[in-house]
Amino acid sequence: MGFETNTIRFLLEARSTGVQFKQSLTLGRQGMHLGVYDLQKVFAEVGETLPLIVAQTLTRDAVDGEPLFAEPLLHYLGASSADSIDFSDYESASILHDLNQPIPAELHGRFSSVIDGGTLEHIFNLPIALQNSLNMVAEGGHFLAITPCNNMAGHGFYQFSPELFWRILTPENGYQLEKMYVFEMYPHAPWYRVHDPKAVGGRVTLQNRRPAFLLVQAKRISATPIERLKVQQSDYVSVWQAGTGSRRPSLVSRLTTPLRRRLPTSLKMGLRAISFRIKDGLALLRSPYRANYYDRYK
């Protein structure tokens, strides 16, 4: 995807909350997808003045409209080394490796920050790619992700539910998830803080019109290499722990099920389609960011 206004806002906030970019790694080599004045505006939003000459060296405006890669920005944020890892050398990544396959031991714990700017969704063997990404972070370092969440079907192999990162980035896997936001893909979009489905006690769903992305920040709290990610969806774990005998159908379901069983299949499917259309329409009439799932952040 590359770095655009929301990505850079996120990286600036991460730096202000203690993320160290000293040894940075990006998954794939990330481009700078904004102009000099947009970059200056992003910095101004956090109270930081970015001189024009500096902004020009960090954006595509510096070299006749040709995109630049993100290493100069990472150096500005404090990186003494800014590496990238990719399957191919077509964009001159500094480390060549297929993230579908386990990384070599020398890459374990090597980086203070590992940044996914829109790469994981393009890797088929996602559990291994995630495990690789998390293993490359040093203890006390951070994993940062800017990754598609909704309305991006066809962009890559996957788009991600908040539940995935809430369940992966846990102490059991050596991580503490510090923050997660969702935003719609346009410049200077508002952000919404995403609640943990386990804490909510239900699925944190989203219906919206525009492409939406997650911003994820997690700290590595254990240097023990992850040999296998331990992940289960929280609402199913709650059901398993409660036991199947405690799940009784609702009164409405008990009253209507015998009637629904007598209806022709074609009629049942038609009624279901109408019901879905009504629910979708109502969802889009109100804000998709419901208070028990998402809080307006900025």
JSON list of N, CA and C in Angstrom, two decimals, residues 216-278:
[
{"chain": "A", "resi": 216, "resn": "VAL", "atom": "N", "xyz": [-2.67, -0.91, 13.98]},
{"chain": "A", "resi": 216, "resn": "VAL", "atom": "CA", "xyz": [-2.41, -1.80, 15.11]},
{"chain": "A", "resi": 216, "resn": "VAL", "atom": "C", "xyz": [-1.02, -1.52, 15.67]},
{"chain": "A", "resi": 217, "resn": "GLN", "atom": "N", "xyz": [-0.94, -1.36, 16.99]},
{"chain": "A", "resi": 217, "resn": "GLN", "atom": "CA", "xyz": [0.36, -1.19, 17.67]},
{"chain": "A", "resi": 217, "resn": "GLN", "atom": "C", "xyz": [0.44, -2.19, 18.81]},
{"chain": "A", "resi": 218, "resn": "ALA", "atom": "N", "xyz": [1.48, -3.02, 18.79]},
{"chain": "A", "resi": 218, "resn": "ALA", "atom": "CA", "xyz": [1.64, -4.04, 19.84]},
{"chain": "A", "resi": 218, "resn": "ALA", "atom": "C", "xyz": [3.11, -4.13, 20.24]},
{"chain": "A", "resi": 219, "resn": "LYS", "atom": "N", "xyz": [3.34, -4.35, 21.53]},
{"chain": "A", "resi": 219, "resn": "LYS", "atom": "CA", "xyz": [4.69, -4.41, 22.08]},
{"chain": "A", "resi": 219, "resn": "LYS", "atom": "C", "xyz": [5.06, -5.86, 22.38]},
{"chain": "A", "resi": 220, "resn": "ARG", "atom": "N", "xyz": [6.31, -6.23, 22.03]},
{"chain": "A", "resi": 220, "resn": "ARG", "atom": "CA", "xyz": [6.78, -7.58, 22.35]},
{"chain": "A", "resi": 220, "resn": "ARG", "atom": "C", "xyz": [7.27, -7.62, 23.80]},
{"chain": "A", "resi": 221, "resn": "ILE", "atom": "N", "xyz": [6.68, -8.48, 24.59]},
{"chain": "A", "resi": 221, "resn": "ILE", "atom": "CA", "xyz": [6.99, -8.54, 26.02]},
{"chain": "A", "resi": 221, "resn": "ILE", "atom": "C", "xyz": [7.77, -9.80, 26.39]},
{"chain": "A", "resi": 222, "resn": "SER", "atom": "N", "xyz": [8.03, -10.66, 25.43]},
{"chain": "A", "resi": 222, "resn": "SER", "atom": "CA", "xyz": [8.81, -11.87, 25.68]},
{"chain": "A", "resi": 222, "resn": "SER", "atom": "C", "xyz": [9.67, -12.17, 24.47]},
{"chain": "A", "resi": 223, "resn": "ALA", "atom": "N", "xyz": [10.94, -12.48, 24.73]},
{"chain": "A", "resi": 223, "resn": "ALA", "atom": "CA", "xyz": [11.87, -12.78, 23.64]},
{"chain": "A", "resi": 223, "resn": "ALA", "atom": "C", "xyz": [11.80, -14.23, 23.19]},
{"chain": "A", "resi": 224, "resn": "THR", "atom": "N", "xyz": [11.00, -15.06, 23.85]},
{"chain": "A", "resi": 224, "resn": "THR", "atom": "CA", "xyz": [10.90, -16.47, 23.48]},
{"chain": "A", "resi": 224, "resn": "THR", "atom": "C", "xyz": [10.37, -16.59, 22.06]},
{"chain": "A", "resi": 225, "resn": "PRO", "atom": "N", "xyz": [11.07, -17.27, 21.15]},
{"chain": "A", "resi": 225, "resn": "PRO", "atom": "CA", "xyz": [10.58, -17.40, 19.79]},
{"chain": "A", "resi": 225, "resn": "PRO", "atom": "C", "xyz": [9.20, -18.06, 19.73]},
{"chain": "A", "resi": 226, "resn": "ILE", "atom": "N", "xyz": [8.36, -17.54, 18.85]},
{"chain": "A", "resi": 226, "resn": "ILE", "atom": "CA", "xyz": [7.02, -18.10, 18.66]},
{"chain": "A", "resi": 226, "resn": "ILE", "atom": "C", "xyz": [7.15, -19.27, 17.70]},
{"chain": "A", "resi": 227, "resn": "GLU", "atom": "N", "xyz": [6.88, -20.46, 18.18]},
{"chain": "A", "resi": 227, "resn": "GLU", "atom": "CA", "xyz": [6.96, -21.65, 17.33]},
{"chain": "A", "resi": 227, "resn": "GLU", "atom": "C", "xyz": [5.62, -21.98, 16.68]},
{"chain": "A", "resi": 228, "resn": "ARG", "atom": "N", "xyz": [4.54, -21.55, 17.33]},
{"chain": "A", "resi": 228, "resn": "ARG", "atom": "CA", "xyz": [3.21, -21.76, 16.77]},
{"chain": "A", "resi": 228, "resn": "ARG", "atom": "C", "xyz": [2.26, -20.78, 17.44]},
{"chain": "A", "resi": 229, "resn": "LEU", "atom": "N", "xyz": [1.57, -19.95, 16.64]},
{"chain": "A", "resi": 229, "resn": "LEU", "atom": "CA", "xyz": [0.64, -18.98, 17.20]},
{"chain": "A", "resi": 229, "resn": "LEU", "atom": "C", "xyz": [-0.55, -19.69, 17.82]},
{"chain": "A", "resi": 230, "resn": "LYS", "atom": "N", "xyz": [-0.94, -19.24, 19.01]},
{"chain": "A", "resi": 230, "resn": "LYS", "atom": "CA", "xyz": [-2.09, -19.81, 19.72]},
{"chain": "A", "resi": 230, "resn": "LYS", "atom": "C", "xyz": [-3.24, -18.84, 19.57]},
{"chain": "A", "resi": 231, "resn": "VAL", "atom": "N", "xyz": [-4.26, -19.23, 18.79]},
{"chain": "A", "resi": 231, "resn": "VAL", "atom": "CA", "xyz": [-5.34, -18.31, 18.45]},
{"chain": "A", "resi": 231, "resn": "VAL", "atom": "C", "xyz": [-6.67, -19.06, 18.42]},
{"chain": "A", "resi": 232, "resn": "GLN", "atom": "N", "xyz": [-7.68, -18.52, 19.12]},
{"chain": "A", "resi": 232, "resn": "GLN", "atom": "CA", "xyz": [-9.05, -18.99, 19.04]},
{"chain": "A", "resi": 232, "resn": "GLN", "atom": "C", "xyz": [-9.97, -17.77, 19.09]},
{"chain": "A", "resi": 233, "resn": "GLN", "atom": "N", "xyz": [-11.09, -17.83, 18.36]},
{"chain": "A", "resi": 233, "resn": "GLN", "atom": "CA", "xyz": [-12.03, -16.71, 18.36]},
{"chain": "A", "resi": 233, "resn": "GLN", "atom": "C", "xyz": [-12.73, -16.62, 19.71]},
{"chain": "A", "resi": 234, "resn": "SER", "atom": "N", "xyz": [-12.79, -15.42, 20.28]},
{"chain": "A", "resi": 234, "resn": "SER", "atom": "CA", "xyz": [-13.18, -15.25, 21.69]},
{"chain": "A", "resi": 234, "resn": "SER", "atom": "C", "xyz": [-14.62, -15.68, 21.98]},
{"chain": "A", "resi": 235, "resn": "ASP", "atom": "N", "xyz": [-15.56, -15.39, 21.06]},
{"chain": "A", "resi": 235, "resn": "ASP", "atom": "CA", "xyz": [-16.95, -15.73, 21.39]},
{"chain": "A", "resi": 235, "resn": "ASP", "atom": "C", "xyz": [-17.16, -17.25, 21.39]},
{"chain": "A", "resi": 236, "resn": "TYR", "atom": "N", "xyz": [-16.41, -17.97, 20.57]},
{"chain": "A", "resi": 236, "resn": "TYR", "atom": "CA", "xyz": [-16.51, -19.43, 20.61]},
{"chain": "A", "resi": 236, "resn": "TYR", "atom": "C", "xyz": [-15.89, -19.98, 21.89]},
{"chain": "A", "resi": 237, "resn": "VAL", "atom": "N", "xyz": [-14.77, -19.38, 22.31]},
{"chain": "A", "resi": 237, "resn": "VAL", "atom": "CA", "xyz": [-14.16, -19.83, 23.57]},
{"chain": "A", "resi": 237, "resn": "VAL", "atom": "C", "xyz": [-15.14, -19.66, 24.72]},
{"chain": "A", "resi": 238, "resn": "SER", "atom": "N", "xyz": [-15.88, -18.55, 24.73]},
{"chain": "A", "resi": 238, "resn": "SER", "atom": "CA", "xyz": [-16.88, -18.33, 25.79]},
{"chain": "A", "resi": 238, "resn": "SER", "atom": "C", "xyz": [-17.95, -19.41, 25.78]},
{"chain": "A", "resi": 239, "resn": "VAL", "atom": "N", "xyz": [-18.39, -19.79, 24.57]},
{"chain": "A", "resi": 239, "resn": "VAL", "atom": "CA", "xyz": [-19.41, -20.84, 24.45]},
{"chain": "A", "resi": 239, "resn": "VAL", "atom": "C", "xyz": [-18.86, -22.18, 24.92]},
{"chain": "A", "resi": 240, "resn": "TRP", "atom": "N", "xyz": [-17.63, -22.50, 24.51]},
{"chain": "A", "resi": 240, "resn": "TRP", "atom": "CA", "xyz": [-17.03, -23.77, 24.92]},
{"chain": "A", "resi": 240, "resn": "TRP", "atom": "C", "xyz": [-16.88, -23.84, 26.43]},
{"chain": "A", "resi": 241, "resn": "GLN", "atom": "N", "xyz": [-16.46, -22.73, 27.02]},
{"chain": "A", "resi": 241, "resn": "GLN", "atom": "CA", "xyz": [-16.25, -22.72, 28.47]},
{"chain": "A", "resi": 241, "resn": "GLN", "atom": "C", "xyz": [-17.57, -22.81, 29.22]},
{"chain": "A", "resi": 242, "resn": "ALA", "atom": "N", "xyz": [-18.63, -22.21, 28.66]},
{"chain": "A", "resi": 242, "resn": "ALA", "atom": "CA", "xyz": [-19.94, -22.26, 29.31]},
{"chain": "A", "resi": 242, "resn": "ALA", "atom": "C", "xyz": [-20.58, -23.62, 29.17]},
{"chain": "A", "resi": 243, "resn": "GLY", "atom": "N", "xyz": [-20.25, -24.35, 28.09]},
{"chain": "A", "resi": 243, "resn": "GLY", "atom": "CA", "xyz": [-20.86, -25.66, 27.84]},
{"chain": "A", "resi": 243, "resn": "GLY", "atom": "C", "xyz": [-22.08, -25.51, 26.95]},
{"chain": "A", "resi": 244, "resn": "THR", "atom": "N", "xyz": [-22.26, -26.47, 26.05]},
{"chain": "A", "resi": 244, "resn": "THR", "atom": "CA", "xyz": [-23.36, -26.38, 25.08]},
{"chain": "A", "resi": 244, "resn": "THR", "atom": "C", "xyz": [-24.72, -26.46, 25.74]},
{"chain": "A", "resi": 245, "resn": "GLY", "atom": "N", "xyz": [-24.83, -27.09, 26.89]},
{"chain": "A", "resi": 245, "resn": "GLY", "atom": "CA", "xyz": [-26.12, -27.23, 27.53]},
{"chain": "A", "resi": 245, "resn": "GLY", "atom": "C", "xyz": [-26.71, -25.91, 27.98]},
{"chain": "A", "resi": 246, "resn": "SER", "atom": "N", "xyz": [-25.88, -24.87, 28.11]},
{"chain": "A", "resi": 246, "resn": "SER", "atom": "CA", "xyz": [-26.38, -23.58, 28.59]},
{"chain": "A", "resi": 246, "resn": "SER", "atom": "C", "xyz": [-26.94, -22.72, 27.47]},
{"chain": "A", "resi": 247, "resn": "ARG", "atom": "N", "xyz": [-26.84, -23.18, 26.22]},
{"chain": "A", "resi": 247, "resn": "ARG", "atom": "CA", "xyz": [-27.32, -22.38, 25.10]},
{"chain": "A", "resi": 247, "resn": "ARG", "atom": "C", "xyz": [-28.74, -22.81, 24.74]},
{"chain": "A", "resi": 248, "resn": "ARG", "atom": "N", "xyz": [-29.72, -22.03, 25.14]},
{"chain": "A", "resi": 248, "resn": "ARG", "atom": "CA", "xyz": [-31.12, -22.31, 24.81]},
{"chain": "A", "resi": 248, "resn": "ARG", "atom": "C", "xyz": [-31.58, -21.35, 23.73]},
{"chain": "A", "resi": 249, "resn": "PRO", "atom": "N", "xyz": [-32.36, -21.84, 22.75]},
{"chain": "A", "resi": 249, "resn": "PRO", "atom": "CA", "xyz": [-32.91, -20.92, 21.75]},
{"chain": "A", "resi": 249, "resn": "PRO", "atom": "C", "xyz": [-33.78, -19.87, 22.41]},
{"chain": "A", "resi": 250, "resn": "SER", "atom": "N", "xyz": [-33.86, -18.68, 21.78]},
{"chain": "A", "resi": 250, "resn": "SER", "atom": "CA", "xyz": [-34.71, -17.63, 22.32]},
{"chain": "A", "resi": 250, "resn": "SER", "atom": "C", "xyz": [-36.18, -18.01, 22.19]},
{"chain": "A", "resi": 251, "resn": "LEU", "atom": "N", "xyz": [-37.03, -17.30, 22.93]},
{"chain": "A", "resi": 251, "resn": "LEU", "atom": "CA", "xyz": [-38.46, -17.58, 22.87]},
{"chain": "A", "resi": 251, "resn": "LEU", "atom": "C", "xyz": [-39.00, -17.38, 21.46]},
{"chain": "A", "resi": 252, "resn": "VAL", "atom": "N", "xyz": [-38.57, -16.30, 20.80]},
{"chain": "A", "resi": 252, "resn": "VAL", "atom": "CA", "xyz": [-39.03, -16.05, 19.43]},
{"chain": "A", "resi": 252, "resn": "VAL", "atom": "C", "xyz": [-38.63, -17.20, 18.52]},
{"chain": "A", "resi": 253, "resn": "SER", "atom": "N", "xyz": [-37.39, -17.69, 18.67]},
{"chain": "A", "resi": 253, "resn": "SER", "atom": "CA", "xyz": [-36.93, -18.79, 17.83]},
{"chain": "A", "resi": 253, "resn": "SER", "atom": "C", "xyz": [-37.74, -20.06, 18.09]},
{"chain": "A", "resi": 254, "resn": "ARG", "atom": "N", "xyz": [-38.03, -20.33, 19.36]},
{"chain": "A", "resi": 254, "resn": "ARG", "atom": "CA", "xyz": [-38.80, -21.55, 19.68]},
{"chain": "A", "resi": 254, "resn": "ARG", "atom": "C", "xyz": [-40.21, -21.49, 19.12]},
{"chain": "A", "resi": 255, "resn": "LEU", "atom": "N", "xyz": [-40.79, -20.27, 19.05]},
{"chain": "A", "resi": 255, "resn": "LEU", "atom": "CA", "xyz": [-42.15, -20.12, 18.54]},
{"chain": "A", "resi": 255, "resn": "LEU", "atom": "C", "xyz": [-42.22, -20.15, 17.02]},
{"chain": "A", "resi": 256, "resn": "THR", "atom": "N", "xyz": [-41.17, -19.60, 16.36]},
{"chain": "A", "resi": 256, "resn": "THR", "atom": "CA", "xyz": [-41.23, -19.46, 14.90]},
{"chain": "A", "resi": 256, "resn": "THR", "atom": "C", "xyz": [-40.59, -20.61, 14.14]},
{"chain": "A", "resi": 257, "resn": "THR", "atom": "N", "xyz": [-39.71, -21.37, 14.78]},
{"chain": "A", "resi": 257, "resn": "THR", "atom": "CA", "xyz": [-39.00, -22.45, 14.06]},
{"chain": "A", "resi": 257, "resn": "THR", "atom": "C", "xyz": [-39.95, -23.46, 13.43]},
{"chain": "A", "resi": 258, "resn": "PRO", "atom": "N", "xyz": [-40.98, -23.97, 14.16]},
{"chain": "A", "resi": 258, "resn": "PRO", "atom": "CA", "xyz": [-41.89, -24.94, 13.52]},
{"chain": "A", "resi": 258, "resn": "PRO", "atom": "C", "xyz": [-42.56, -24.38, 12.27]},
{"chain": "A", "resi": 259, "resn": "LEU", "atom": "N", "xyz": [-42.94, -23.08, 12.30]},
{"chain": "A", "resi": 259, "resn": "LEU", "atom": "CA", "xyz": [-43.57, -22.47, 11.13]},
{"chain": "A", "resi": 259, "resn": "LEU", "atom": "C", "xyz": [-42.59, -22.36, 9.98]},
{"chain": "A", "resi": 260, "resn": "ARG", "atom": "N", "xyz": [-41.36, -21.93, 10.28]},
{"chain": "A", "resi": 260, "resn": "ARG", "atom": "CA", "xyz": [-40.37, -21.76, 9.21]},
{"chain": "A", "resi": 260, "resn": "ARG", "atom": "C", "xyz": [-40.03, -23.08, 8.55]},
{"chain": "A", "resi": 261, "resn": "ARG", "atom": "N", "xyz": [-40.06, -24.16, 9.30]},
{"chain": "A", "resi": 261, "resn": "ARG", "atom": "CA", "xyz": [-39.75, -25.47, 8.72]},
{"chain": "A", "resi": 261, "resn": "ARG", "atom": "C", "xyz": [-40.78, -25.90, 7.69]},
{"chain": "A", "resi": 262, "resn": "ARG", "atom": "N", "xyz": [-42.00, -25.36, 7.81]},
{"chain": "A", "resi": 262, "resn": "ARG", "atom": "CA", "xyz": [-43.07, -25.77, 6.87]},
{"chain": "A", "resi": 262, "resn": "ARG", "atom": "C", "xyz": [-43.06, -24.94, 5.59]},
{"chain": "A", "resi": 263, "resn": "LEU", "atom": "N", "xyz": [-42.32, -23.84, 5.57]},
{"chain": "A", "resi": 263, "resn": "LEU", "atom": "CA", "xyz": [-42.31, -22.99, 4.38]},
{"chain": "A", "resi": 263, "resn": "LEU", "atom": "C", "xyz": [-41.47, -23.60, 3.27]},
{"chain": "A", "resi": 264, "resn": "PRO", "atom": "N", "xyz": [-41.85, -23.38, 2.00]},
{"chain": "A", "resi": 264, "resn": "PRO", "atom": "CA", "xyz": [-41.01, -23.83, 0.88]},
{"chain": "A", "resi": 264, "resn": "PRO", "atom": "C", "xyz": [-39.64, -23.17, 0.93]},
{"chain": "A", "resi": 265, "resn": "THR", "atom": "N", "xyz": [-38.63, -23.89, 0.48]},
{"chain": "A", "resi": 265, "resn": "THR", "atom": "CA", "xyz": [-37.27, -23.37, 0.54]},
{"chain": "A", "resi": 265, "resn": "THR", "atom": "C", "xyz": [-37.13, -22.06, -0.22]},
{"chain": "A", "resi": 266, "resn": "SER", "atom": "N", "xyz": [-37.76, -21.95, -1.39]},
{"chain": "A", "resi": 266, "resn": "SER", "atom": "CA", "xyz": [-37.65, -20.72, -2.19]},
{"chain": "A", "resi": 266, "resn": "SER", "atom": "C", "xyz": [-38.21, -19.52, -1.43]},
{"chain": "A", "resi": 267, "resn": "LEU", "atom": "N", "xyz": [-39.31, -19.72, -0.71]},
{"chain": "A", "resi": 267, "resn": "LEU", "atom": "CA", "xyz": [-39.91, -18.63, 0.05]},
{"chain": "A", "resi": 267, "resn": "LEU", "atom": "C", "xyz": [-39.01, -18.24, 1.23]},
{"chain": "A", "resi": 268, "resn": "LYS", "atom": "N", "xyz": [-38.45, -19.25, 1.91]},
{"chain": "A", "resi": 268, "resn": "LYS", "atom": "CA", "xyz": [-37.55, -18.96, 3.02]},
{"chain": "A", "resi": 268, "resn": "LYS", "atom": "C", "xyz": [-36.34, -18.15, 2.55]},
{"chain": "A", "resi": 269, "resn": "MET", "atom": "N", "xyz": [-35.77, -18.53, 1.39]},
{"chain": "A", "resi": 269, "resn": "MET", "atom": "CA", "xyz": [-34.61, -17.81, 0.88]},
{"chain": "A", "resi": 269, "resn": "MET", "atom": "C", "xyz": [-34.98, -16.38, 0.50]},
{"chain": "A", "resi": 270, "resn": "GLY", "atom": "N", "xyz": [-36.17, -16.21, -0.08]},
{"chain": "A", "resi": 270, "resn": "GLY", "atom": "CA", "xyz": [-36.62, -14.87, -0.45]},
{"chain": "A", "resi": 270, "resn": "GLY", "atom": "C", "xyz": [-36.81, -13.98, 0.76]},
{"chain": "A", "resi": 271, "resn": "LEU", "atom": "N", "xyz": [-37.44, -14.52, 1.81]},
{"chain": "A", "resi": 271, "resn": "LEU", "atom": "CA", "xyz": [-37.64, -13.76, 3.05]},
{"chain": "A", "resi": 271, "resn": "LEU", "atom": "C", "xyz": [-36.31, -13.42, 3.71]},
{"chain": "A", "resi": 272, "resn": "ARG", "atom": "N", "xyz": [-35.37, -14.35, 3.64]},
{"chain": "A", "resi": 272, "resn": "ARG", "atom": "CA", "xyz": [-34.06, -14.09, 4.22]},
{"chain": "A", "resi": 272, "resn": "ARG", "atom": "C", "xyz": [-33.35, -12.97, 3.47]},
{"chain": "A", "resi": 273, "resn": "ALA", "atom": "N", "xyz": [-33.44, -12.96, 2.14]},
{"chain": "A", "resi": 273, "resn": "ALA", "atom": "CA", "xyz": [-32.80, -11.92, 1.34]},
{"chain": "A", "resi": 273, "resn": "ALA", "atom": "C", "xyz": [-33.41, -10.55, 1.66]},
{"chain": "A", "resi": 274, "resn": "ILE", "atom": "N", "xyz": [-34.73, -10.51, 1.82]},
{"chain": "A", "resi": 274, "resn": "ILE", "atom": "CA", "xyz": [-35.39, -9.24, 2.18]},
{"chain": "A", "resi": 274, "resn": "ILE", "atom": "C", "xyz": [-34.93, -8.77, 3.55]},
{"chain": "A", "resi": 275, "resn": "SER", "atom": "N", "xyz": [-34.84, -9.70, 4.49]},
{"chain": "A", "resi": 275, "resn": "SER", "atom": "CA", "xyz": [-34.40, -9.37, 5.84]},
{"chain": "A", "resi": 275, "resn": "SER", "atom": "C", "xyz": [-32.99, -8.78, 5.83]},
{"chain": "A", "resi": 276, "resn": "PHE", "atom": "N", "xyz": [-32.08, -9.40, 5.05]},
{"chain": "A", "resi": 276, "resn": "PHE", "atom": "CA", "xyz": [-30.71, -8.90, 4.97]},
{"chain": "A", "resi": 276, "resn": "PHE", "atom": "C", "xyz": [-30.67, -7.48, 4.38]},
{"chain": "A", "resi": 277, "resn": "ARG", "atom": "N", "xyz": [-31.49, -7.24, 3.34]},
{"chain": "A", "resi": 277, "resn": "ARG", "atom": "CA", "xyz": [-31.50, -5.92, 2.72]},
{"chain": "A", "resi": 277, "resn": "ARG", "atom": "C", "xyz": [-31.99, -4.85, 3.70]},
{"chain": "A", "resi": 278, "resn": "ILE", "atom": "N", "xyz": [-33.00, -5.19, 4.47]},
{"chain": "A", "resi": 278, "resn": "ILE", "atom": "CA", "xyz": [-33.52, -4.24, 5.46]},
{"chain": "A", "resi": 278, "resn": "ILE", "atom": "C", "xyz": [-32.46, -3.95, 6.52]}
]
